[in-house]
Short mmCIF file of C-alpha atoms and ligand atoms in Angstrom, two decimals:
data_model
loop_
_atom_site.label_atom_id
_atom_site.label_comp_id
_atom_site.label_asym_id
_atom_site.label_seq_id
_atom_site.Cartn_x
_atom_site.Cartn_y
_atom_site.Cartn_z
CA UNK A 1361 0.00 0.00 0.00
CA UNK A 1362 1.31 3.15 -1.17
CA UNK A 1363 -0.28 4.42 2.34
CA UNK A 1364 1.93 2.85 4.51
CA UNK A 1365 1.50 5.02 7.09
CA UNK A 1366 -2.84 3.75 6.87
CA UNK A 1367 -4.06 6.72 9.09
CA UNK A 1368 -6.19 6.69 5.72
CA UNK A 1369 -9.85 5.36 6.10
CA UNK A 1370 -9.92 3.08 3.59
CA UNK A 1371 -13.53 1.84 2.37
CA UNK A 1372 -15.60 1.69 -1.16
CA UNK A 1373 -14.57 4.87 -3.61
CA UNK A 1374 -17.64 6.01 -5.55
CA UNK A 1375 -15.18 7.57 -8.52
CA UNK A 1376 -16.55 5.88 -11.87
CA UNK A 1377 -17.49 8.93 -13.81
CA UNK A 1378 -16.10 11.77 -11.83
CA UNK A 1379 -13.55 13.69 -13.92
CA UNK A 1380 -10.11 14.52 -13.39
CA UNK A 1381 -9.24 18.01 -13.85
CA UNK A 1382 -7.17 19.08 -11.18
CA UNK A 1383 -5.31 17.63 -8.30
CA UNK A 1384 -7.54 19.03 -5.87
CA UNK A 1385 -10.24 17.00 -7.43
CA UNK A 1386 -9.92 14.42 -5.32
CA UNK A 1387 -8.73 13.74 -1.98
CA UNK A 1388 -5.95 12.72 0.02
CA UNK A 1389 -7.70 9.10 0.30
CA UNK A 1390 -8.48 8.94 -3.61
CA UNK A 1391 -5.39 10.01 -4.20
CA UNK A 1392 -3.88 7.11 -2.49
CA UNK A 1393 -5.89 4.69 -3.66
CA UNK A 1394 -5.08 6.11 -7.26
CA UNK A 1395 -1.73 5.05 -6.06
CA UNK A 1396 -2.55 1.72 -5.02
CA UNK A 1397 -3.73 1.34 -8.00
CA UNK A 1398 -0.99 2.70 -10.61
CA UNK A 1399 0.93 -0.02 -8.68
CA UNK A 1400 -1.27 -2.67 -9.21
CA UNK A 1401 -0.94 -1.48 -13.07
CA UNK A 1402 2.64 -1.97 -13.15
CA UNK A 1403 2.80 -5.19 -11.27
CA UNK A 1404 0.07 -6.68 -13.77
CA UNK A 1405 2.10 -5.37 -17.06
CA UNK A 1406 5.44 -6.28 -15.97
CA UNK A 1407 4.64 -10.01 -15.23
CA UNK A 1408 2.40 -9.97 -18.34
CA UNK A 1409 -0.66 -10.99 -16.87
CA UNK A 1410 -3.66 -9.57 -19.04
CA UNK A 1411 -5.83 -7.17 -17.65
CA UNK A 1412 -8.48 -5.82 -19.50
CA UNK A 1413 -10.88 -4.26 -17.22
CA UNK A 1414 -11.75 -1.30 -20.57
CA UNK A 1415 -12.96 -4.50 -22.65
CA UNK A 1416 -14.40 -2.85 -25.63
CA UNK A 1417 -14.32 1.04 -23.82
CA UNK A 1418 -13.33 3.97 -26.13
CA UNK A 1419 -11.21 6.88 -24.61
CA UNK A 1420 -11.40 9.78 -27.16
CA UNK A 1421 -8.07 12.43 -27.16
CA UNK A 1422 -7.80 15.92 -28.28
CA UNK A 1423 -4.55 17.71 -28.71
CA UNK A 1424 -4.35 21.39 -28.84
CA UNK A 1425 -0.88 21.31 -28.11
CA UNK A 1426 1.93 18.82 -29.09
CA UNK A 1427 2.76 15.73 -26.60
CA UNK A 1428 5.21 12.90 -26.83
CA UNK A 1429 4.85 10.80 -23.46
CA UNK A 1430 0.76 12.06 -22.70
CA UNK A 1431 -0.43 10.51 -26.11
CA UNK A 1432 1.37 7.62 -26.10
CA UNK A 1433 0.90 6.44 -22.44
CA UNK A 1434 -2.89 7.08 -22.81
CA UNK A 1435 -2.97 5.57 -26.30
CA UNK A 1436 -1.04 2.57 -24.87
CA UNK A 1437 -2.98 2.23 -21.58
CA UNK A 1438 -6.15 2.01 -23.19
CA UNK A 1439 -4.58 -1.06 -25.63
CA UNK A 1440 -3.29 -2.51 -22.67
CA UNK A 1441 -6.66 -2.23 -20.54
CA UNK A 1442 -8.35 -3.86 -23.75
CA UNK A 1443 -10.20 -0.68 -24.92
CA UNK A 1444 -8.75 1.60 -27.69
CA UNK A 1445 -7.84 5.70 -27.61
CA UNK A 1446 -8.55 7.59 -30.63
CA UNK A 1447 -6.28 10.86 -31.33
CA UNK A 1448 -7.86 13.73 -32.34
CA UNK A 1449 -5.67 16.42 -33.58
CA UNK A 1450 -7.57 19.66 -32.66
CA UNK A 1451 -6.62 21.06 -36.37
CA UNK A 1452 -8.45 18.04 -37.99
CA UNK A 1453 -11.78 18.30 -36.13
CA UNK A 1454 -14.20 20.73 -36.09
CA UNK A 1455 -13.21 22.39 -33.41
CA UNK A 1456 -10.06 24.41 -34.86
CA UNK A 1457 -12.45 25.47 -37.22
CA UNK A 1458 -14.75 26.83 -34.28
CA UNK A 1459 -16.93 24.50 -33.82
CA UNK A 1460 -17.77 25.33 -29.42
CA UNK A 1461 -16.30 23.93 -26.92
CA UNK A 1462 -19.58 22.60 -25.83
CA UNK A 1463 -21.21 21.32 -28.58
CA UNK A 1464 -18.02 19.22 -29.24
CA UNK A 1465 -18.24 17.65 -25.67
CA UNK A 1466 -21.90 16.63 -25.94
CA UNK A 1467 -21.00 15.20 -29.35
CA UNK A 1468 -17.98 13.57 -28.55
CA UNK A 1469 -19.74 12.17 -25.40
CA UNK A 1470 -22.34 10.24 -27.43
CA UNK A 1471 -19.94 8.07 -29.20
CA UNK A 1472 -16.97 7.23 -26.38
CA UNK A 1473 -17.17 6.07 -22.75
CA UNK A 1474 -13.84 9.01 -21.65
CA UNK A 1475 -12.52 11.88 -23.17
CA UNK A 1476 -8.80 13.64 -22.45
CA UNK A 1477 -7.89 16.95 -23.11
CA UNK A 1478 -4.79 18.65 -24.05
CA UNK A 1479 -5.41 22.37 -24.20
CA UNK A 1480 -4.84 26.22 -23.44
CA UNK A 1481 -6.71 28.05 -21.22
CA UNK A 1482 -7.74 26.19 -18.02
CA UNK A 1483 -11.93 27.65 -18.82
CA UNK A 1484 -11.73 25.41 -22.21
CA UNK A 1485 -11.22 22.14 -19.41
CA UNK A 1486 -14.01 22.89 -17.44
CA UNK A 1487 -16.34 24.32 -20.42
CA UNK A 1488 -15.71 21.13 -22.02
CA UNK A 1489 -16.58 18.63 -18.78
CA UNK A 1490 -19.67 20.65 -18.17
CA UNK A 1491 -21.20 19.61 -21.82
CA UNK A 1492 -19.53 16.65 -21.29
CA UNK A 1493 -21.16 13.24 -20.23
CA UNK A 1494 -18.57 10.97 -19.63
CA UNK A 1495 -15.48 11.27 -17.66
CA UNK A 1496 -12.77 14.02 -18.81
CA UNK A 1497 -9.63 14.25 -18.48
CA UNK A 1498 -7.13 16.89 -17.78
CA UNK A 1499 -4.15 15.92 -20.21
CA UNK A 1500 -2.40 19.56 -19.24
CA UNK A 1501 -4.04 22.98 -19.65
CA UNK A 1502 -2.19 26.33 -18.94
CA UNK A 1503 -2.56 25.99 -15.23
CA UNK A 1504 -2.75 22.41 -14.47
CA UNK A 1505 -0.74 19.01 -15.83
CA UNK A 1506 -2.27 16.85 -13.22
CA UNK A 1507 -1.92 12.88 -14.78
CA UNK A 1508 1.58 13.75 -14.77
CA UNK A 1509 2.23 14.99 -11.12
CA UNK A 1510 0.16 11.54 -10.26
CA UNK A 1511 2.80 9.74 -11.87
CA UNK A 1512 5.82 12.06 -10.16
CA UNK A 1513 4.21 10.95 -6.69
CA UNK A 1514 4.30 7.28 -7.73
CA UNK A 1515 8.25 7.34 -8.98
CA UNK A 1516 8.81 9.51 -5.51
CA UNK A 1517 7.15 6.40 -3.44
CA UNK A 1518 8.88 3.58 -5.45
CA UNK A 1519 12.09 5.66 -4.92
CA UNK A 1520 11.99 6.70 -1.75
CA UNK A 1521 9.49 4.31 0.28
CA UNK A 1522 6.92 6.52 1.17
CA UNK A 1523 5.46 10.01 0.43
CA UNK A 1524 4.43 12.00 3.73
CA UNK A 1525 6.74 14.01 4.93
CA UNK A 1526 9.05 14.27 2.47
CA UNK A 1527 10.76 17.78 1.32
CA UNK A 1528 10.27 18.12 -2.55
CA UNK A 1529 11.53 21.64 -3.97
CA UNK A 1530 10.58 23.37 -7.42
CA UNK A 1531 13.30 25.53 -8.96
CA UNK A 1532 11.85 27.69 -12.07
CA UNK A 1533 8.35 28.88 -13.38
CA UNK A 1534 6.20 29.22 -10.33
CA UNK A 1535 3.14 30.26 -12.46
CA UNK A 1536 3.10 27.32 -14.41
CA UNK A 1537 1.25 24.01 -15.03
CA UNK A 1538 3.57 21.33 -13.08
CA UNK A 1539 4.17 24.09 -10.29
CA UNK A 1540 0.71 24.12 -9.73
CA UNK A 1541 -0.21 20.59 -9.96
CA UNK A 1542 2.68 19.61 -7.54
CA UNK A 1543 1.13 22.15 -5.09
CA UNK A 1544 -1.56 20.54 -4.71
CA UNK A 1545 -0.48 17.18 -4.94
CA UNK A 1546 2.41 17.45 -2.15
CA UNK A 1547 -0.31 19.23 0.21
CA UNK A 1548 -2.63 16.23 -0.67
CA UNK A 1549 -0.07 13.73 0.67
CA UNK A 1550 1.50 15.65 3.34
CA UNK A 1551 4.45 16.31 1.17
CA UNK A 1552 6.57 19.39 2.05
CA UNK A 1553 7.36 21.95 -0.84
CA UNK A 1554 9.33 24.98 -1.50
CA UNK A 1555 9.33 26.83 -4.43
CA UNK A 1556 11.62 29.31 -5.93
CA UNK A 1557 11.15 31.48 -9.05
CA UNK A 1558 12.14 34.60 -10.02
CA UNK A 1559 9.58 37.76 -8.95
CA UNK A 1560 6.77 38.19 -11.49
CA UNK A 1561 7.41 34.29 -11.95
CA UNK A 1562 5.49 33.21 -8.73
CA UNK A 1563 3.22 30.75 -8.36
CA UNK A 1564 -1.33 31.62 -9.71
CA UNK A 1565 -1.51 33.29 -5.97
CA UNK A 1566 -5.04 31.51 -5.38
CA UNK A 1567 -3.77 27.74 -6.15
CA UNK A 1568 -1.09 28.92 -3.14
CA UNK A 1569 -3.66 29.71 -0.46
CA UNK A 1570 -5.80 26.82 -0.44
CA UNK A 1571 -2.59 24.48 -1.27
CA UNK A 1572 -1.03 26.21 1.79
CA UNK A 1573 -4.21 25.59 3.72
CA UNK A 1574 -4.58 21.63 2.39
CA UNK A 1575 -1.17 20.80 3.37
CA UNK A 1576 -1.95 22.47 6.70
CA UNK A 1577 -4.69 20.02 7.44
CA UNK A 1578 -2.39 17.52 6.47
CA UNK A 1579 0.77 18.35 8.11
CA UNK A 1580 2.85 19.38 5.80
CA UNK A 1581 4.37 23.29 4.29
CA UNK A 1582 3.86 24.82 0.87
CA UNK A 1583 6.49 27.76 0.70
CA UNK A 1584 7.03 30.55 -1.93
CA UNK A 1585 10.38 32.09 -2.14
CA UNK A 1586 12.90 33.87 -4.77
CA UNK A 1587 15.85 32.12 -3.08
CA UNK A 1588 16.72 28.92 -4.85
CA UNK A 1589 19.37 28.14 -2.45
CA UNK A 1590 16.96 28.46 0.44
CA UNK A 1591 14.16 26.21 -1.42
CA UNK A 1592 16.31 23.48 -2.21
CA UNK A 1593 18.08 23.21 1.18
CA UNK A 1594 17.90 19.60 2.66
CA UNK A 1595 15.38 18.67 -0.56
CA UNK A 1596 14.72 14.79 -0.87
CA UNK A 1597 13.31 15.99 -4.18
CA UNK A 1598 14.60 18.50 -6.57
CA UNK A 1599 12.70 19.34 -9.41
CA UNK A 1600 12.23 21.63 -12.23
CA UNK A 1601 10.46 22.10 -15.52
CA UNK A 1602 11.08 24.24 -19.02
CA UNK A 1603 11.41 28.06 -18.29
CA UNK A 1604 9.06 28.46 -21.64
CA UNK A 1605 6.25 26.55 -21.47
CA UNK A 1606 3.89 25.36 -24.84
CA UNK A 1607 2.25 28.61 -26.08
CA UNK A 1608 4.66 31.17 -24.38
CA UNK A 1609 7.17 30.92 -27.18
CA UNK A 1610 7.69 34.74 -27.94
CA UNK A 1611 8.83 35.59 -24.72
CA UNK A 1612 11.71 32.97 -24.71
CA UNK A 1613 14.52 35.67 -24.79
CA UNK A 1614 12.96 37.44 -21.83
CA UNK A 1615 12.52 34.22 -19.97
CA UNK A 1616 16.05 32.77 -20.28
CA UNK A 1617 17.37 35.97 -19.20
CA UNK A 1618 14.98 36.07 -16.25
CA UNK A 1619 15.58 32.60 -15.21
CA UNK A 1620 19.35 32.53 -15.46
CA UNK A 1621 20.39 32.08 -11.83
CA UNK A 1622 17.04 29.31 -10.86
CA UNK A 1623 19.17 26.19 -12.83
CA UNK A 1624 19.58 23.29 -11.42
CA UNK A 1625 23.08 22.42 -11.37
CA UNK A 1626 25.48 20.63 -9.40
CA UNK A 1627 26.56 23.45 -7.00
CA UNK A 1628 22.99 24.23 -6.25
CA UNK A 1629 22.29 20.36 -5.55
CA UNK A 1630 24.79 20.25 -2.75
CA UNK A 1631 22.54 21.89 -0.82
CA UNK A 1632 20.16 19.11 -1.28
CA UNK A 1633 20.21 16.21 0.93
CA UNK A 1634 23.20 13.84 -0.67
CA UNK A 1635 20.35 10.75 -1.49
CA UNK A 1636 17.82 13.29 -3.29
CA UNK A 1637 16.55 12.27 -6.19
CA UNK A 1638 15.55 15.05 -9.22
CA UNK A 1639 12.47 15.02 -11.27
CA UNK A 1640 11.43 17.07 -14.55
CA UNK A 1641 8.26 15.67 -16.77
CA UNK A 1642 10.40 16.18 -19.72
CA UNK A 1643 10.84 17.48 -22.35
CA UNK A 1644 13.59 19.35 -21.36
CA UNK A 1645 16.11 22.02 -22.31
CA UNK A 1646 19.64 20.93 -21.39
CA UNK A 1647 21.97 23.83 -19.97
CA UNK A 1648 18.96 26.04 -19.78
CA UNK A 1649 16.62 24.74 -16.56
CA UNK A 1650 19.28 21.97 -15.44
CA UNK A 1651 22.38 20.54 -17.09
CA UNK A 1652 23.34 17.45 -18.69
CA UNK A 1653 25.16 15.89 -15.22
CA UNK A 1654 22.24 16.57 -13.29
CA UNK A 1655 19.52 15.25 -15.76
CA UNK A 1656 21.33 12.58 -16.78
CA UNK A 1657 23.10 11.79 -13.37
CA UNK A 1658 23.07 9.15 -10.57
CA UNK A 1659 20.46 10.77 -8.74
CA UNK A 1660 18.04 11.48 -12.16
CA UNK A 1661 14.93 9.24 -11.76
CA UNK A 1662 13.50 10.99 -15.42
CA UNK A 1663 12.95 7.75 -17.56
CA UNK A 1664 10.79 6.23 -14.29
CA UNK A 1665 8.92 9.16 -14.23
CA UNK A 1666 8.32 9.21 -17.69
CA UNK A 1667 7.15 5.68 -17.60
CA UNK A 1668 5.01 5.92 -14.74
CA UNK A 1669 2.47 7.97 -16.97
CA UNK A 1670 1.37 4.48 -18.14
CA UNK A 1671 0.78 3.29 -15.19
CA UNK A 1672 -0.61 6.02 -13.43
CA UNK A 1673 -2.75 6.90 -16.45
CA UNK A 1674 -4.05 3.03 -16.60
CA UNK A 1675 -5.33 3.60 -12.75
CA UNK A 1676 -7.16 7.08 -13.66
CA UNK A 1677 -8.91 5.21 -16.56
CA UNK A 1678 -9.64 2.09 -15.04
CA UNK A 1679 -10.85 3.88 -12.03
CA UNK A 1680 -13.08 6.82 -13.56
CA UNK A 1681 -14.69 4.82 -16.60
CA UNK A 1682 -17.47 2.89 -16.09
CA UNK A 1683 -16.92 -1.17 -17.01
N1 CP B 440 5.47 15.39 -19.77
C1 CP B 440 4.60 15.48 -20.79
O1 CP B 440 3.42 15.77 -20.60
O2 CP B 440 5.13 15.20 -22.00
P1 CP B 440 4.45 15.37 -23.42
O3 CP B 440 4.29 16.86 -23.65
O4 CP B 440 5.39 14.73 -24.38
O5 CP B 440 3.10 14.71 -23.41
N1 NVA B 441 5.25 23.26 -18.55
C1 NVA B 441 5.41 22.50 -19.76
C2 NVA B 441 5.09 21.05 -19.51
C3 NVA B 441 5.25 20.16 -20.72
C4 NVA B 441 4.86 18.74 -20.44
C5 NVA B 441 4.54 23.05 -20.85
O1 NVA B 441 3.38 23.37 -20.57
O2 NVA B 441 5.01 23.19 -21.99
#
């Protein structure tokens, strides 16, 4: 059990059919069992056994933005859960043409049994799972990447043995999708995190409060500060993201310039505690956000992380869509 600790109440979950568009869509107890689950995943596909609870079940994907690991884990997952993902490139369906938001979801929602998202602006995620009437899921917006910080907290338990009270740091874009979703996930789990970006670069100010307030309730800190040095102190988990996130491409030169002194390099990680372990959901930027010695290091757990979206991804599916 990925709650080792088990102060957890553990009992029957209603999720089938809720959706998953943030973190803070579910609690610390679905959260674990989400866990549980994503393990349960990995167990199954590594000894081969088949396990096709999504017999015949259609997940249906829109891109708005381009993706590597997101499409291919979910595309995968569903094959592997016995159902089948179909890609929808947002320039190919009506909806780059401007068909609404809306009327896609209540279209899309008569043919498939889940729908995933990959989009802009944070209101086109929840426009789209109001209309729709199956499951949707949050395959990274603007403000949130949520499937993927799932996935981060399973590589952090598998590496380090548990998740509560642990010290994870950010180093970069504050006001960013991971940064967010890893706000709310550590103050879910009881995680500690300290962030450090440049100013003008903090953390959405609103996601801050109530994560501050969540990991209050459950024990653990969610700090905001410009000092790099001081947020990665004694970190069991350092990790960082692009400084130029999809869709912010003409402000590059401003960003690297901004960002210059928040990479993660080797003098900054001796601060860190000497087993820590360093994240990024890829892709990344070599000698911009972190170098090559730290990314592809001893203590780089990257290609875990990556793969965990499969099997975190299989336990949000398996668990949301009705079978
Ligand atoms: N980490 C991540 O979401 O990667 P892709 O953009 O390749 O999907
Ligand atoms: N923050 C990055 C994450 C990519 C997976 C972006 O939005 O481009």
């Amino acid at each position: 059990m990925v709650n080792s600790a088990s102060q957890v109440k553990q009992g029957p979950f209603e999720l089938k059919g809720k959706d998953f568009i943030t973190m803070a869509d579910f609690d610390q107890k679905d959260i674990f069992f989400l866990l549980d689950q994503a393990v349960e995943m990995k167990n199954l596909q590594k000894k081969g056994i088949p396990h096709p609870y999504l017999n015949g079940k259609v997940l249906g994907m829109i891109f708005e933005k381009s993706s590597t690991r997101t499409r291919v884990s979910f595309e995968v997952g569903m094959l592997q859960l016995g159902g089948q993902a179909i890609f929808l490139s947002a320039n190919d369906i009506q909806l780059g043409r401007g068909e609404s938001v809306g009327d896609t979801a209540k279209v899309l929602s008569r043919y498939v049994d889940g729908l995933m998202i990959r989009t802009f602006a944070h209101e086109s995620i929840e426009q789209f799972a109001q209309n729709a009437d199956v499951p949707v899921i949050n395959g990274l917006t603007d403000l949130h990447h949520p499937t993927q910080v799932l996935a981060d907290l399973l590589t952090i338990y598998e590496h380090k043995g548990r998740l509560t009270g642990l010290k994870m740091c950010y180093i970069g874009d504050g006001n960013n999708n991971m940064c967010h979703s890893l706000m709310e996930g550590a103050a879910s789990v009881g995680m500690h995190l300290s962030m450090a970006s440049p100013s003008g670069y903090g953390p959405n100010q609103t996601i801050l409060e109530k994560a501050k307030q969540l990991g209050q309730a459950n024990g653990s800190t969610i700090i905001y500060t410009n000092s790099p040095e001081e947020a990665i102190e004694q970190a069991d988990i350092v990790v960082t993201d692009v400084w130029t996130s999809m869709g912010q491409e003409a402000e590059q030169k401003k960003r690297l310039q901004a960002f210059e002194s928040f990479q993660v390099n080797a003098k900054l990680c001796s601060r860190a505690m000497k087993d820590f372990i360093f994240l990024h959901c890829l892709p990344v930027h070599r000698g911009e956000e972190v170098t090559a010695d730290i990314i592809d290091g001893p203590h780089s757990v990257v290609f875990d992380e990556a793969e965990n979206r499969l099997h975190a991804q299989k336990a949000i599916l398996k668990t949301l869509m009705k079978y």
